[in-house]
Coordinates of C-alpha atoms and ligand atoms in Angstrom, one line a residue:
Chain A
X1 CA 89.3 106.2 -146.7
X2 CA 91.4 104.7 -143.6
X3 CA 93.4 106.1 -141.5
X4 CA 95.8 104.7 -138.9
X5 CA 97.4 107.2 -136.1
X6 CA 100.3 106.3 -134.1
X7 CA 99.4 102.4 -134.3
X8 CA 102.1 100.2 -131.8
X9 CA 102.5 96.8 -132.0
X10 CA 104.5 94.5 -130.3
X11 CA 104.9 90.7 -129.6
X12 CA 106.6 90.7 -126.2
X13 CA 109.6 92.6 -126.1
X14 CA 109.8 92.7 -130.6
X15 CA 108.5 95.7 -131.7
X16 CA 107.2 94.7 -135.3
X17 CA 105.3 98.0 -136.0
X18 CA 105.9 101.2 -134.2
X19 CA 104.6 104.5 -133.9
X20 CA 103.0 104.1 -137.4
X21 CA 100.5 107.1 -139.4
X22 CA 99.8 106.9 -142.7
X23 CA 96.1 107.3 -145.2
X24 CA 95.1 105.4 -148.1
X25 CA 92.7 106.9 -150.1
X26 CA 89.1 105.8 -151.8
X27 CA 90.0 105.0 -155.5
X28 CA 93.7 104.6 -155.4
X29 CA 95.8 101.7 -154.8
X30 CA 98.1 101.9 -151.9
X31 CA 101.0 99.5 -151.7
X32 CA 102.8 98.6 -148.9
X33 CA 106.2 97.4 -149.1
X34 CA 109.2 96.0 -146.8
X35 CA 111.5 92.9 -146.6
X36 CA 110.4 89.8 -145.5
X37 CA 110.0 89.5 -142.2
X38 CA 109.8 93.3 -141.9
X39 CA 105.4 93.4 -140.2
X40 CA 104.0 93.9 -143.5
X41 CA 101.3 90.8 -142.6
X42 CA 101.0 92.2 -139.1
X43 CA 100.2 96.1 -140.3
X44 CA 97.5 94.6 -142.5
X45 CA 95.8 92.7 -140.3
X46 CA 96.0 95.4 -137.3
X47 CA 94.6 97.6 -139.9
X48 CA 91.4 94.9 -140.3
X49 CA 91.5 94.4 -136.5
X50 CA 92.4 90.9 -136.5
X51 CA 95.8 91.5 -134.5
X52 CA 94.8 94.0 -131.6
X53 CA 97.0 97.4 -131.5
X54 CA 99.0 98.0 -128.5
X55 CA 97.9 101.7 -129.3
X56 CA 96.6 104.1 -131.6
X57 CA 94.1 104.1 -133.9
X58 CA 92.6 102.7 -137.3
X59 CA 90.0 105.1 -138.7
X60 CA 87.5 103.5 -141.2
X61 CA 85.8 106.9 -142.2
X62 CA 86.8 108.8 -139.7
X63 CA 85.5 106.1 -137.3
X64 CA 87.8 104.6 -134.8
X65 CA 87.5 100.7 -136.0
X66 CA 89.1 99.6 -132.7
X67 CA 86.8 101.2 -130.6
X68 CA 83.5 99.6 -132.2
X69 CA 81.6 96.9 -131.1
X70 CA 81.0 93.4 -132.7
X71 CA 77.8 94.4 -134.5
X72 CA 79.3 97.9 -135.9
X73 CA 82.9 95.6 -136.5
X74 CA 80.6 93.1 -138.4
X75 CA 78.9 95.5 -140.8
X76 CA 82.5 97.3 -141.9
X77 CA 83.6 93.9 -142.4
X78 CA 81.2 93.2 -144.7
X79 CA 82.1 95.8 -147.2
X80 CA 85.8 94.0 -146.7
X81 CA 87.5 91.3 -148.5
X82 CA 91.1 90.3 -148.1
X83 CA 93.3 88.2 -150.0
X84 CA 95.5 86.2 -146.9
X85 CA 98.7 85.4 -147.8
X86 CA 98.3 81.7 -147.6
X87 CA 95.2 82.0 -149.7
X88 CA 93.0 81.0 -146.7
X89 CA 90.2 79.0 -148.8
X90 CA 88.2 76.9 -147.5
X91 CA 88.9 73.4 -148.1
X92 CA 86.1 71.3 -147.6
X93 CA 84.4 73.6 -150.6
X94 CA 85.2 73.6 -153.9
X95 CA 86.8 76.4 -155.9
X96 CA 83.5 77.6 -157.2
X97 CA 81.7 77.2 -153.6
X98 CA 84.6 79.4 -152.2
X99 CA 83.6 82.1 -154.3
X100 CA 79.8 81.8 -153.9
X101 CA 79.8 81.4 -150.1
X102 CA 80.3 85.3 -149.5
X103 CA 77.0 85.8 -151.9
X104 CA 75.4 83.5 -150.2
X105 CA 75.9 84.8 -146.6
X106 CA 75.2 88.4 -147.7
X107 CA 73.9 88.7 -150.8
X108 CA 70.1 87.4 -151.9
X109 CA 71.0 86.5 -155.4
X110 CA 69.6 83.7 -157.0
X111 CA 71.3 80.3 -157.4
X112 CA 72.1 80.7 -161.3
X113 CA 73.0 84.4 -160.7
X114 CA 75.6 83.4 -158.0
X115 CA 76.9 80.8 -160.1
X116 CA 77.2 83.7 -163.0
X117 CA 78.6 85.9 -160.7
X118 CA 81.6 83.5 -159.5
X119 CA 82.6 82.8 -163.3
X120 CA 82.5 86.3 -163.9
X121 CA 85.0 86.7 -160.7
X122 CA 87.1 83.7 -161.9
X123 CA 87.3 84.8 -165.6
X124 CA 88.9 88.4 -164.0
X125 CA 92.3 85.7 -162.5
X126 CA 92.4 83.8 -165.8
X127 CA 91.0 80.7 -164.0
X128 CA 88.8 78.5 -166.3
X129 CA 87.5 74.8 -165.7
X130 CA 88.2 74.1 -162.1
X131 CA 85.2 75.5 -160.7
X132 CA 84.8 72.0 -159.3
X133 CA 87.9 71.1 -157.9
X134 CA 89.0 71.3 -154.3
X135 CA 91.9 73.6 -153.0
X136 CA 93.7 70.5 -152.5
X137 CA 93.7 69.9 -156.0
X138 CA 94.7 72.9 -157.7
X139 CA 98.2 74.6 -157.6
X140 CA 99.7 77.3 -155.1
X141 CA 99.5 80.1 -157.5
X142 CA 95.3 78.7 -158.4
X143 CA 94.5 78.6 -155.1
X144 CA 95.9 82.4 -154.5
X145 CA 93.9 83.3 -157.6
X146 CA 91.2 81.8 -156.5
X147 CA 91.1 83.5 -152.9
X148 CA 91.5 86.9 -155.4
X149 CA 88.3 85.8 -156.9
X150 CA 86.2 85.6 -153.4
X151 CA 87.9 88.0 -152.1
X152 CA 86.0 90.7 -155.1
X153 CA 83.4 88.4 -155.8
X154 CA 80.7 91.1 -153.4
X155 CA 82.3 94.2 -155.2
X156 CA 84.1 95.1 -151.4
X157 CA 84.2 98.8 -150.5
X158 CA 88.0 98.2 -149.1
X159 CA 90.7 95.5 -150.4
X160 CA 93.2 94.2 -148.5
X161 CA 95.6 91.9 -150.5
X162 CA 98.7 90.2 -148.9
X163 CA 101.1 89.5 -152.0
X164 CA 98.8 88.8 -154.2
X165 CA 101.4 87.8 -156.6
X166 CA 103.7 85.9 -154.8
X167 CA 104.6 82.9 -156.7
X168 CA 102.6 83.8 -160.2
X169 CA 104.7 83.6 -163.3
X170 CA 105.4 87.3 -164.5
X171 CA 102.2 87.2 -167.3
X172 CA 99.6 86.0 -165.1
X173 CA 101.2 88.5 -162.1
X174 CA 100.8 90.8 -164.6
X175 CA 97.0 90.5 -165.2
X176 CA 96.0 90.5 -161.4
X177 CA 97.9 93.8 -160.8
X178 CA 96.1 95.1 -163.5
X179 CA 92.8 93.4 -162.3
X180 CA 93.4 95.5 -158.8
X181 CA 93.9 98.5 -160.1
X182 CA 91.0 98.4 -162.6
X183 CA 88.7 97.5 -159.7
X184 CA 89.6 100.0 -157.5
X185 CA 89.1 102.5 -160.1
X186 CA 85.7 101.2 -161.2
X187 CA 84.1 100.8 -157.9
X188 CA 85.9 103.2 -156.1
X189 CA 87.9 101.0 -153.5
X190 CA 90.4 101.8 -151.0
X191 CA 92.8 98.9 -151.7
X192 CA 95.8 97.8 -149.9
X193 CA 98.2 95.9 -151.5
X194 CA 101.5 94.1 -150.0
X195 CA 103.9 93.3 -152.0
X196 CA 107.7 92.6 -152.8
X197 CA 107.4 93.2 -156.3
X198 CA 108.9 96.0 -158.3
X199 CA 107.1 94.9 -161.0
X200 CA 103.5 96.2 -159.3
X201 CA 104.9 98.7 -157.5
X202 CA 105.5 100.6 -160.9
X203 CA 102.4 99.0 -162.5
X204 CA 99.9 100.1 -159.6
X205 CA 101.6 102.2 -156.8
X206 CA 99.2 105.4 -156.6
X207 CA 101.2 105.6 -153.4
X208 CA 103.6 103.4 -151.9
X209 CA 104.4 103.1 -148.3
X210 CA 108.0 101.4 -147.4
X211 CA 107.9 99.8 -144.0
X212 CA 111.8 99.5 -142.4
X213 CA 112.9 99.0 -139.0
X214 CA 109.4 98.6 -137.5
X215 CA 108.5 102.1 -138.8
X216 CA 106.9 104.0 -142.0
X217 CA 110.5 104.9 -143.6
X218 CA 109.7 106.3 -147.0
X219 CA 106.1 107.3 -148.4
X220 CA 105.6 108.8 -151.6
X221 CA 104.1 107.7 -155.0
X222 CA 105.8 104.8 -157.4
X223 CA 106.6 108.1 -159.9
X224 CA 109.4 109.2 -157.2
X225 CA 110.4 105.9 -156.2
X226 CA 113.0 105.4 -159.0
X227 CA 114.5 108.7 -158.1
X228 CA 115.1 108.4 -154.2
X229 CA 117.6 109.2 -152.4
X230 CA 116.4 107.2 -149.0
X231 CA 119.2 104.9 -148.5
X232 CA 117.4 102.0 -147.1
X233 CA 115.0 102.1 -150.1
X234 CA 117.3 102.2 -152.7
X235 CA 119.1 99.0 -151.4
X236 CA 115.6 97.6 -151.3
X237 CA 114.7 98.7 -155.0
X238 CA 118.1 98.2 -156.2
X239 CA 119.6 94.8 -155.1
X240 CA 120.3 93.8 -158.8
X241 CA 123.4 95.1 -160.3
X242 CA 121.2 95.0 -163.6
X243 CA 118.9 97.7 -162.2
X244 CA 121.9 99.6 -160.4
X245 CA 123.4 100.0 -164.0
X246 CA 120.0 101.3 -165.4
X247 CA 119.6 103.7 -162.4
X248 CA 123.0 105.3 -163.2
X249 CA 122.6 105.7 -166.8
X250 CA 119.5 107.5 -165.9
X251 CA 121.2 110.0 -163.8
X252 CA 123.6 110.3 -166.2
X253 CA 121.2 111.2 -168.7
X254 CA 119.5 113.3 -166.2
X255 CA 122.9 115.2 -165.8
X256 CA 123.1 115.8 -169.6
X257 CA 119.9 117.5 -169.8
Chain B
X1 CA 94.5 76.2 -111.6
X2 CA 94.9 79.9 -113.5
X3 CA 94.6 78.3 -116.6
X4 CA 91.6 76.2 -116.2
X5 CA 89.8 79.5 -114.8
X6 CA 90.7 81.4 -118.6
X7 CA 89.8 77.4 -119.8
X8 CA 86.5 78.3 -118.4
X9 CA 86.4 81.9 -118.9
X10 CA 87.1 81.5 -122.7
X11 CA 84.8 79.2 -123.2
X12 CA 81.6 80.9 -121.7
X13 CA 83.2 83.8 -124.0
X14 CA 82.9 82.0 -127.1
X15 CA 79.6 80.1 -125.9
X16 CA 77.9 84.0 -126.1
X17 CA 79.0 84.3 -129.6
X18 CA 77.7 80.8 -130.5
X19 CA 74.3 82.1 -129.5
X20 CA 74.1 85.1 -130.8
X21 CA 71.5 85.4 -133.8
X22 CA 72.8 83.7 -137.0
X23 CA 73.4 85.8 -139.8
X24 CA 71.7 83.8 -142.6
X25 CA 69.7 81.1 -141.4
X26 CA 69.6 79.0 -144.8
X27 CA 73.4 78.6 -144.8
X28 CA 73.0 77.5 -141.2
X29 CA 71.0 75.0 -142.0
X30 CA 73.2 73.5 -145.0
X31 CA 76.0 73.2 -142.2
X32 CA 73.5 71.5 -139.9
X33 CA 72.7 68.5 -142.0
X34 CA 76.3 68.2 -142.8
X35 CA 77.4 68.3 -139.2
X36 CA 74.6 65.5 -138.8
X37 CA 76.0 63.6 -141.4
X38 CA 79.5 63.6 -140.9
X39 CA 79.0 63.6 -137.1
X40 CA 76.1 61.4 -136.8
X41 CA 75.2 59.1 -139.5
X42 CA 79.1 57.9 -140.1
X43 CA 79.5 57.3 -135.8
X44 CA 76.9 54.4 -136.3
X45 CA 79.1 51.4 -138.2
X46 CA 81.4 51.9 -134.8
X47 CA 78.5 52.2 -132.4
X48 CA 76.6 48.9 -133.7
X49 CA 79.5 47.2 -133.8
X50 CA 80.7 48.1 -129.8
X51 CA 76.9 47.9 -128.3
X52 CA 76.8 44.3 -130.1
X53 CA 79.8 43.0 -129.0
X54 CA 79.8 44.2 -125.2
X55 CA 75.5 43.4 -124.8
X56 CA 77.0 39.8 -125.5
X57 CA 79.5 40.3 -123.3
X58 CA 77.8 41.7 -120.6
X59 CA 75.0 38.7 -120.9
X60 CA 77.4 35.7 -120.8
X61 CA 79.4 37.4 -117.7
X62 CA 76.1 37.7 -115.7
X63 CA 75.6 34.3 -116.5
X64 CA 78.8 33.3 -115.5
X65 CA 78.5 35.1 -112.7
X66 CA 75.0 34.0 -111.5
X67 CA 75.7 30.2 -110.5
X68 CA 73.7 30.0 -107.6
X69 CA 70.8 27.8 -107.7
X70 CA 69.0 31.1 -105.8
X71 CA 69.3 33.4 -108.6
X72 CA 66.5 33.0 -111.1
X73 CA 67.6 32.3 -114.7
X74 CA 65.6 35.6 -116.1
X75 CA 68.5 37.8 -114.0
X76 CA 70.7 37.4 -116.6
X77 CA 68.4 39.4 -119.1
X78 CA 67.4 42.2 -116.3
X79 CA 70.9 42.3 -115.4
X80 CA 72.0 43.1 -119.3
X81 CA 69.3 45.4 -120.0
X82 CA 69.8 47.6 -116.7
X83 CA 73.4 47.5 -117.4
X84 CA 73.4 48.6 -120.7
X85 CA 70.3 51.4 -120.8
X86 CA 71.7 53.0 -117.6
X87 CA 75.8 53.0 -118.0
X88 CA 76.8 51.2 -121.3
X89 CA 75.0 53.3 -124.0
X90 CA 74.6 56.6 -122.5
X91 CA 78.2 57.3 -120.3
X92 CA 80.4 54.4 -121.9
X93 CA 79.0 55.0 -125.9
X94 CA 79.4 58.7 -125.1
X95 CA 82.7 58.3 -124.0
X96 CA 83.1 56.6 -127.3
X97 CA 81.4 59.5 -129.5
X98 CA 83.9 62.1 -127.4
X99 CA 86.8 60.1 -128.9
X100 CA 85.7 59.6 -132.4
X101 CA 83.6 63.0 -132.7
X102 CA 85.1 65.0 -130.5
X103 CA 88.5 65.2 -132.3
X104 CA 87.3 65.4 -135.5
X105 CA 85.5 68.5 -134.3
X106 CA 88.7 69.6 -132.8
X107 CA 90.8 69.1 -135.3
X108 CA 88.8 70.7 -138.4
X109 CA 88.4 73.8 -136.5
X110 CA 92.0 73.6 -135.4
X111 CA 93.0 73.3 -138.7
X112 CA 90.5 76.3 -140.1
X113 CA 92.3 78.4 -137.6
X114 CA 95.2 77.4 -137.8
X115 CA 95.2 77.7 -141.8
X116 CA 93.3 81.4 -141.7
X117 CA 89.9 80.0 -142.5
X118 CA 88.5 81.3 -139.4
X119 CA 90.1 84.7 -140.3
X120 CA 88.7 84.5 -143.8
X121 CA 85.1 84.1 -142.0
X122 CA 85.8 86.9 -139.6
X123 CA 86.9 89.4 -142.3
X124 CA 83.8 88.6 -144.2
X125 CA 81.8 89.8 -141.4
X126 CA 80.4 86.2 -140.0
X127 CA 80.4 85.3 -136.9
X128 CA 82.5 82.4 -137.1
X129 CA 82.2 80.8 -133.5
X130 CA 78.5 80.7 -134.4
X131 CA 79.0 79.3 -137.9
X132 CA 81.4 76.8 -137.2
X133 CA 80.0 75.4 -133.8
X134 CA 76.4 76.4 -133.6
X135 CA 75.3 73.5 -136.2
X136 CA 77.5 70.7 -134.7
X137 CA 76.3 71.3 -131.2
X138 CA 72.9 71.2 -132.4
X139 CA 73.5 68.0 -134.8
X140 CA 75.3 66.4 -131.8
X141 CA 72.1 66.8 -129.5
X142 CA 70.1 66.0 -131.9
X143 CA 71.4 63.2 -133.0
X144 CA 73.2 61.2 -129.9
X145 CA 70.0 60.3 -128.6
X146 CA 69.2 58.3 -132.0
X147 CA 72.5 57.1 -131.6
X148 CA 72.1 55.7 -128.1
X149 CA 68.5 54.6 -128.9
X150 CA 70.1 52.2 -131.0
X151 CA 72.8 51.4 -129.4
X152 CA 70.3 50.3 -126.5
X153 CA 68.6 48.0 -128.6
X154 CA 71.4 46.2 -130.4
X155 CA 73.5 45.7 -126.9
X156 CA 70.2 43.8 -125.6
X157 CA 69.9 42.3 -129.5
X158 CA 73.7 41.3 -129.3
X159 CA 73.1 39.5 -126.0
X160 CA 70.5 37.7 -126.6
X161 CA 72.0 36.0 -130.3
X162 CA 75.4 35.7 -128.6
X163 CA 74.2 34.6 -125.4
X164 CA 72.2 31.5 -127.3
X165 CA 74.6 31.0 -130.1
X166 CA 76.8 30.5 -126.3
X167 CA 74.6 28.4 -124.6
X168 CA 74.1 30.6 -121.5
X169 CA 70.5 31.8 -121.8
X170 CA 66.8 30.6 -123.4
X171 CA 65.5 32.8 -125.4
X172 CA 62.6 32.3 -123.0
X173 CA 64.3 33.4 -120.1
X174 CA 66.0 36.1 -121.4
X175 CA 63.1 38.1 -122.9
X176 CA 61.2 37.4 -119.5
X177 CA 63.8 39.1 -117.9
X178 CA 64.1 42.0 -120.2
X179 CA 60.3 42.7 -119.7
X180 CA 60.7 42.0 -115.9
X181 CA 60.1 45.3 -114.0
X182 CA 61.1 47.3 -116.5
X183 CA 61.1 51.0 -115.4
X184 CA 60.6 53.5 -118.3
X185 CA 62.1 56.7 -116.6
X186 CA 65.6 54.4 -116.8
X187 CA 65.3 55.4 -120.6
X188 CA 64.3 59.3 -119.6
X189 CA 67.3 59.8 -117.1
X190 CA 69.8 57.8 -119.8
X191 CA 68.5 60.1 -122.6
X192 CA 68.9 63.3 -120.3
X193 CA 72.4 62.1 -119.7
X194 CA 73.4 61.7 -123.5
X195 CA 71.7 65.2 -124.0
X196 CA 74.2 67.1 -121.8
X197 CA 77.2 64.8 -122.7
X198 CA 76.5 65.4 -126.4
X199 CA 76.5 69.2 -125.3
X200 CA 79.7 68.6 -123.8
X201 CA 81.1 66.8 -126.5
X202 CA 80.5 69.1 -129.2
X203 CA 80.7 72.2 -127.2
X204 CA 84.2 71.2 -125.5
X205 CA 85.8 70.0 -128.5
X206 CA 84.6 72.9 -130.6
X207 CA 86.6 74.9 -128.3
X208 CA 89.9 73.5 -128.1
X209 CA 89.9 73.7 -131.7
X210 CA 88.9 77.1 -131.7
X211 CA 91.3 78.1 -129.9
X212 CA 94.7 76.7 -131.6
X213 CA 97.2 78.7 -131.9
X214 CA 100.5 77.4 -133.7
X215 CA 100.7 74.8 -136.5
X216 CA 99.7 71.3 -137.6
X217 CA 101.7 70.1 -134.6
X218 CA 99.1 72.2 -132.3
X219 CA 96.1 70.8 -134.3
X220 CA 97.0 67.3 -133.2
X221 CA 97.5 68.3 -129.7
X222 CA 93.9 70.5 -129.3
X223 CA 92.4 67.3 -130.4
X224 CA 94.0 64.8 -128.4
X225 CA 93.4 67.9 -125.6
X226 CA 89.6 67.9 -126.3
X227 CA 89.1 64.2 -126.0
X228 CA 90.9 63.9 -122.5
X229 CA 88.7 67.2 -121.3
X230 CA 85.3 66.0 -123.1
X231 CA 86.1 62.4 -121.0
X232 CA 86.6 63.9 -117.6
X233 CA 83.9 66.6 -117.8
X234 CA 81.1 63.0 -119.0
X235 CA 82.5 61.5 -116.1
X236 CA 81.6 64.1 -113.7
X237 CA 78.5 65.1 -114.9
X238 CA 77.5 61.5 -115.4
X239 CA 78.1 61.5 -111.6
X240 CA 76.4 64.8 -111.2
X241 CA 73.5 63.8 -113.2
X242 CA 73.1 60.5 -111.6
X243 CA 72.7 62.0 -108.1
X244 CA 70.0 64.0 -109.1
X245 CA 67.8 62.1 -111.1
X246 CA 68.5 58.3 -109.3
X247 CA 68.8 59.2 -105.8
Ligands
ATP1 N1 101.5 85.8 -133.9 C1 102.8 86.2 -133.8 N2 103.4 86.1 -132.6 C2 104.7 86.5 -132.5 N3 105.4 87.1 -133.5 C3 104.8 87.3 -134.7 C4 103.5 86.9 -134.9 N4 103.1 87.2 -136.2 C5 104.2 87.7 -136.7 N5 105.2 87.8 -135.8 C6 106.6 88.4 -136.1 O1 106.4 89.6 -136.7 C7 107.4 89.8 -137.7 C8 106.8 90.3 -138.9 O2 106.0 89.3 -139.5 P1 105.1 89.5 -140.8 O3 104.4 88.2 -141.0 O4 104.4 90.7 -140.7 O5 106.3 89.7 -141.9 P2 106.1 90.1 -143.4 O6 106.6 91.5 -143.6 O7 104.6 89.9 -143.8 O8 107.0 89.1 -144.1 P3 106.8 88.3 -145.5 O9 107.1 89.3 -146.6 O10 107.8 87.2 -145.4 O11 105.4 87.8 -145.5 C9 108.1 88.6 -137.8 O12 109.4 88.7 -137.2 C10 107.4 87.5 -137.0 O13 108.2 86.7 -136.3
MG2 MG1 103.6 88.6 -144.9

C-alpha cells in the first residue's frame, strides 16, 4: 500500500500539486486522471521520489519513502517498475535486451530462462518478432509496449504506469488495460495508472483519483463516476456531445424508475 | 565563481556514488569491454593517423631548424623522440582523446538523461552514476596508456619514413639519436600523465552529461561544455604534474 500525506510541489512560484492525500491499495488498480498539463507526470514521480516534495510525505508501507536512505531507497525500488511516458527504453539495446536487463541486474536466472521470461512478458503486449530490433526501429505505440513488457518482466510489487495507452489503437489499448488489471490481481500489486482515457477508466478504475487545479478534486471508484455531480469532472468526462446525450437519457431513465 | 564551486561540489557528489559497490558485477563487466571498445579500440584509426603525421612533422622542423654546423646530425632524432614521449602523445593526444571521447561520453549520458533512461535505471533500483560511468572511467585508464604507447611509437616511426622519404635525416643518424641518452622514467612520468588525464577525461565528461537538464539542444551543449572543461583541467594538471615529477 502507499500513502502520500499533504505532498506540495512547486516549480518556482507554479504550484503543480498541492496539499495532496490520497491511498492506493495492494491488489487494486488506482487511476489517476486530469487534463493535460494538469501534474499527473509530476504526482507520479514524486510518489517514486524522482521529483523531491516540497513537503509531506510518501509512505511505502507505512514507511516514509522520502526520509530513507539510498540503500533502503534502492531495495523498494527494486520491487518497482514504471512505465515513463516517453517509454524510456534503452536504445543502444535491443527490444528483447530491454526486457532482460532488469533479470539480469536482479534476478539469477539462467540465460535461456531470461530469454523465456522476456517472450513470455512480450506475448502479454501482443508484441511478436521484433525481439531483435532496436527502439529506433519499431513504432511509438511498440516502443510503449515494449517499456510495458520490462516494466512487469520481475513480477514488481508496485506499478507505476504513465499512459500506458496513449497513442494505441482502441483493440490493442484494450488488451493492456486488461493486462494491468489481471496482473495486479494475480500478484497482488499496488498499481498506479495515468491516464486520459475513459475507455480504462471504466475498464480498470478500482478507484479513480481526478487531479484539478493542482489538487485531488474528486476520488471515488469508476462505478460513481458516470453519476457525478462534481462540475469540473463532468466537463472532463463529458466533452462529447455524444456522451452528454447518453448521460441524459440515463437520468431520464433513472427518473422513470 | 558560485557555480564552479556546485561544478565541483556536484561532481565529488556523484564521484561517491560512482564508487560505491556495484550491484552485479557480471553486467559491469559487459559494460566494461564495451566502454573499451567504443572508447578505446575505435580512438586508434584517428590517433595513428595524427602521431604519424606530426612525428614527421616534428622531425623535418628540427632539421630545419638545426643548420648549424655545431649541432650534431643525431639531434634531430633526440629532439623528435623527447618531443613526442614527453608533450605530444601524452598532453597533445590526450587533448585529442578529450575531444573525440569526451563528448561522446557526454553526450550519450546526456541523451540517457535527457530521454528518462537514467530514470528508468534509478527506478529499477541501480545505481546509475555507478552503471553508466564506473566502466568508462575504468576502460579510459585502462586503455589511454595503450593508446599513447602507440601513439609513441608511430610519431618516432612516422619521422623517421617521412624524414627519409624528405631527405632530412639518415636512417643512421636518426636511430643514433633516438637511442642517445634515452631516460626511461620520461616514459613513467608520460604514462602517469595520461593516467590522470584519462581520469579526467572520462570522469569530467561523464559529468556534464549526467547532469543535463533540458532537451537535445542541452545535450549538444553538455558535450561541447565537457570538451572545453576536460581541456583546461589536462592543461593544468599537465602543468601540475610536470612540476612534480620533472623538477
Ligand atoms: N521539471 C520541470 N520544471 C518546471 N516545470 C515542470 C517540470 N516538469 C513539469 N513541469 C510543469 O508541471 C506541469 C504539469 O506537468 P505534467 O507533466 O505533470 O503534466 P501531465 O498532467 O502529466 O500532462 P500530460 O497529460 O500532457 O502528460 C506543467 O505545467 C509543466 O510545465
Ligand atoms: Mg504526463
Amino acid at each position: 500500500m502507499i500513502e502520500l500525506i499533504n505532498v506540495n510541489k512547486s516549480f518556482g512560484k507554479r504550484t503543480i500539486i498541492s496539499d495532496f492525500s490520497c491511498r492506493f491499495e495492494q491488489g487494486r488498480a488506482n487511476l489517476i486522471i486530469g487534463e493535460s498539463g494538469s501534474g499527473k507526470t509530476v504526482l507520479l514521480k514524486c510518489i517514486v521520489g524522482l521529483t523531491e516534495v516540497d513537503s509531506g510525505q510518501v509512505l511505502y508501507n507505512g514507511r516514509d519513502f522520502i526520509k530513507m536512505n539510498g540503500r533502503e531507497k534502492q531495495n523498494i525500488r527494486k520491487e518497482m517498475g514504471m512505465l515513463f511516458q516517453g517509454g524510456a527504453l534503452f536504445d543502444s539495446k535491443t527490444v528483447e535486451e530491454n526486457v532482460v536487463f532488469p533479470l539480469s541486474m536482479f534476478t539469477d536466472m539462467g540465460e535461456e530462462e531470461k530469454i523465456e521470461r522476456a517472450n513470455f512478458c512480450l506475448s502479454r503486449v501482443n508484441l511478436k518478432n521484433v525481439n531483435h530490433l532496436y527502439p529506433s526501429e519499431i513504432s511509438g505505440g511498440m516502443k510503449k509496449r515494449v517499456a510495458i513488457a520490462r516494466a512487469i518482466a520481475t513480477n514488481p510489487r508496485y506499478l507505476f504506469c504513465d499512459e500506458p495507452n496513449s497513442g494505441l489503437d482502441p483493440k490493442t489499448a484494450n488488451v493492456i488495460d486488461k493486462l494491468i488489471h489481471d496482473i495486479t490481481i494475480e500478484y497482488n500489486m499496488t498499481t498506479v495508472v495515468i491516464t486520459h482515457d475513459m475507455n480504462s477508466v471504466m475498464e480498470i478504475g478500482d478507484k479513480v483519483l481526478y487531479l484539478y487545479n493542482s489538487r485531488k478534486w474528486w476520488e471515488g471508484a469508476k462505478e460513481s463516476i458516470l453519476g457525478t455531480d462534481n462540475k469540473e469532472l463532468q466537463e472532463f468526462i463529458y466533452v462529447s456531445k455524444f456522451l452528454k446525450e447518453i448521460r441524459e437519457r440515463e437520468l431520464g431513465d433513472a427518473g422513470k424508475k | 565563481m558560485t557555480t564552479l564551486f556546485s561544478h565541483i561540489g556536484r561532481y565529488f557528489i556523484m564521484m561517491r556514488h560512482v564508487f560505491a559497490k556495484p550491484e552485479k558485477m557480471r553486467m559491469y563487466r559487459i559494460e566494461l569491454f564495451h566502454a573499451i571498445e567504443t572508447l578505446g579500440i575505435n580512438s586508434l584509426p584517428i590517433i595513428a593517423i595524427i602521431s604519424l603525421f606530426m612525428g614527421a612533422v616534428i622531425t623535418i622542423q628540427a632539421a630545419f631548424g638545426f643548420t648549424s654546423p655545431w649541432v650534431p646530425l643525431y639531434a634531430v632524432g633526440v629532439t623528435t623522440r623527447d618531443s613526442i614521449i614527453l608533450e605530444f602523445s601524452p598532453t597533445i593526444v590526450s587533448l585529442i582523446l578529450a575531444g573525440k571521447v569526451g563528448s561522446n561520453i557526454a553526450s550519450e549520458i546526456g541523451t540517457m538523461r535527457v530521454t528518462e533512461q537514467i530514470d528508468a535505471l534509478e527506478i529499477m533500483g541501480i545505481n546509475s552514476s555507478a552503471y553508466l560511468v564506473l566502466p568508462k572511467i575504468i576502460a579510459c585508464v585502462i586503455i589511454n596508456p595503450f593508446l599513447i604507447i602507440i601513439s609513441m611509437f608511430l610519431g618516432v616511426f612516422g619521422g623517421w619514413v617521412l624524414g627519409m622519404f624528405a631527405h632530412v635525416i639518415t636512417s643512421y643518424q636518426y636511430v643514433y639519436g633516438l637511442q642517445f641518452e634515452f631516460r626511461p622514467y620520461n616514459v613513467t612520468y608520460a604514462l602517469i600523465k595520461t593516467i590522470v588525464f584519462a581520469f579526467i577525461i572520462a570522469s569530467v565528461s561523464a559529468y556534464h552529461g549526467y547532469y543535463t537538464n533540458g532537451g537535445a539542444l542541452e545535450v549538444g551543449k553538455s558535450s561541447t561544455k565537457a570538451v572545453v572543461y576536460c581541456d583546461i583541467l589536462i592543461l593544468l594538471f599537465n602543468f601540475i604534474l610536470t612540476q612534480l615529477l620533472l623538477a
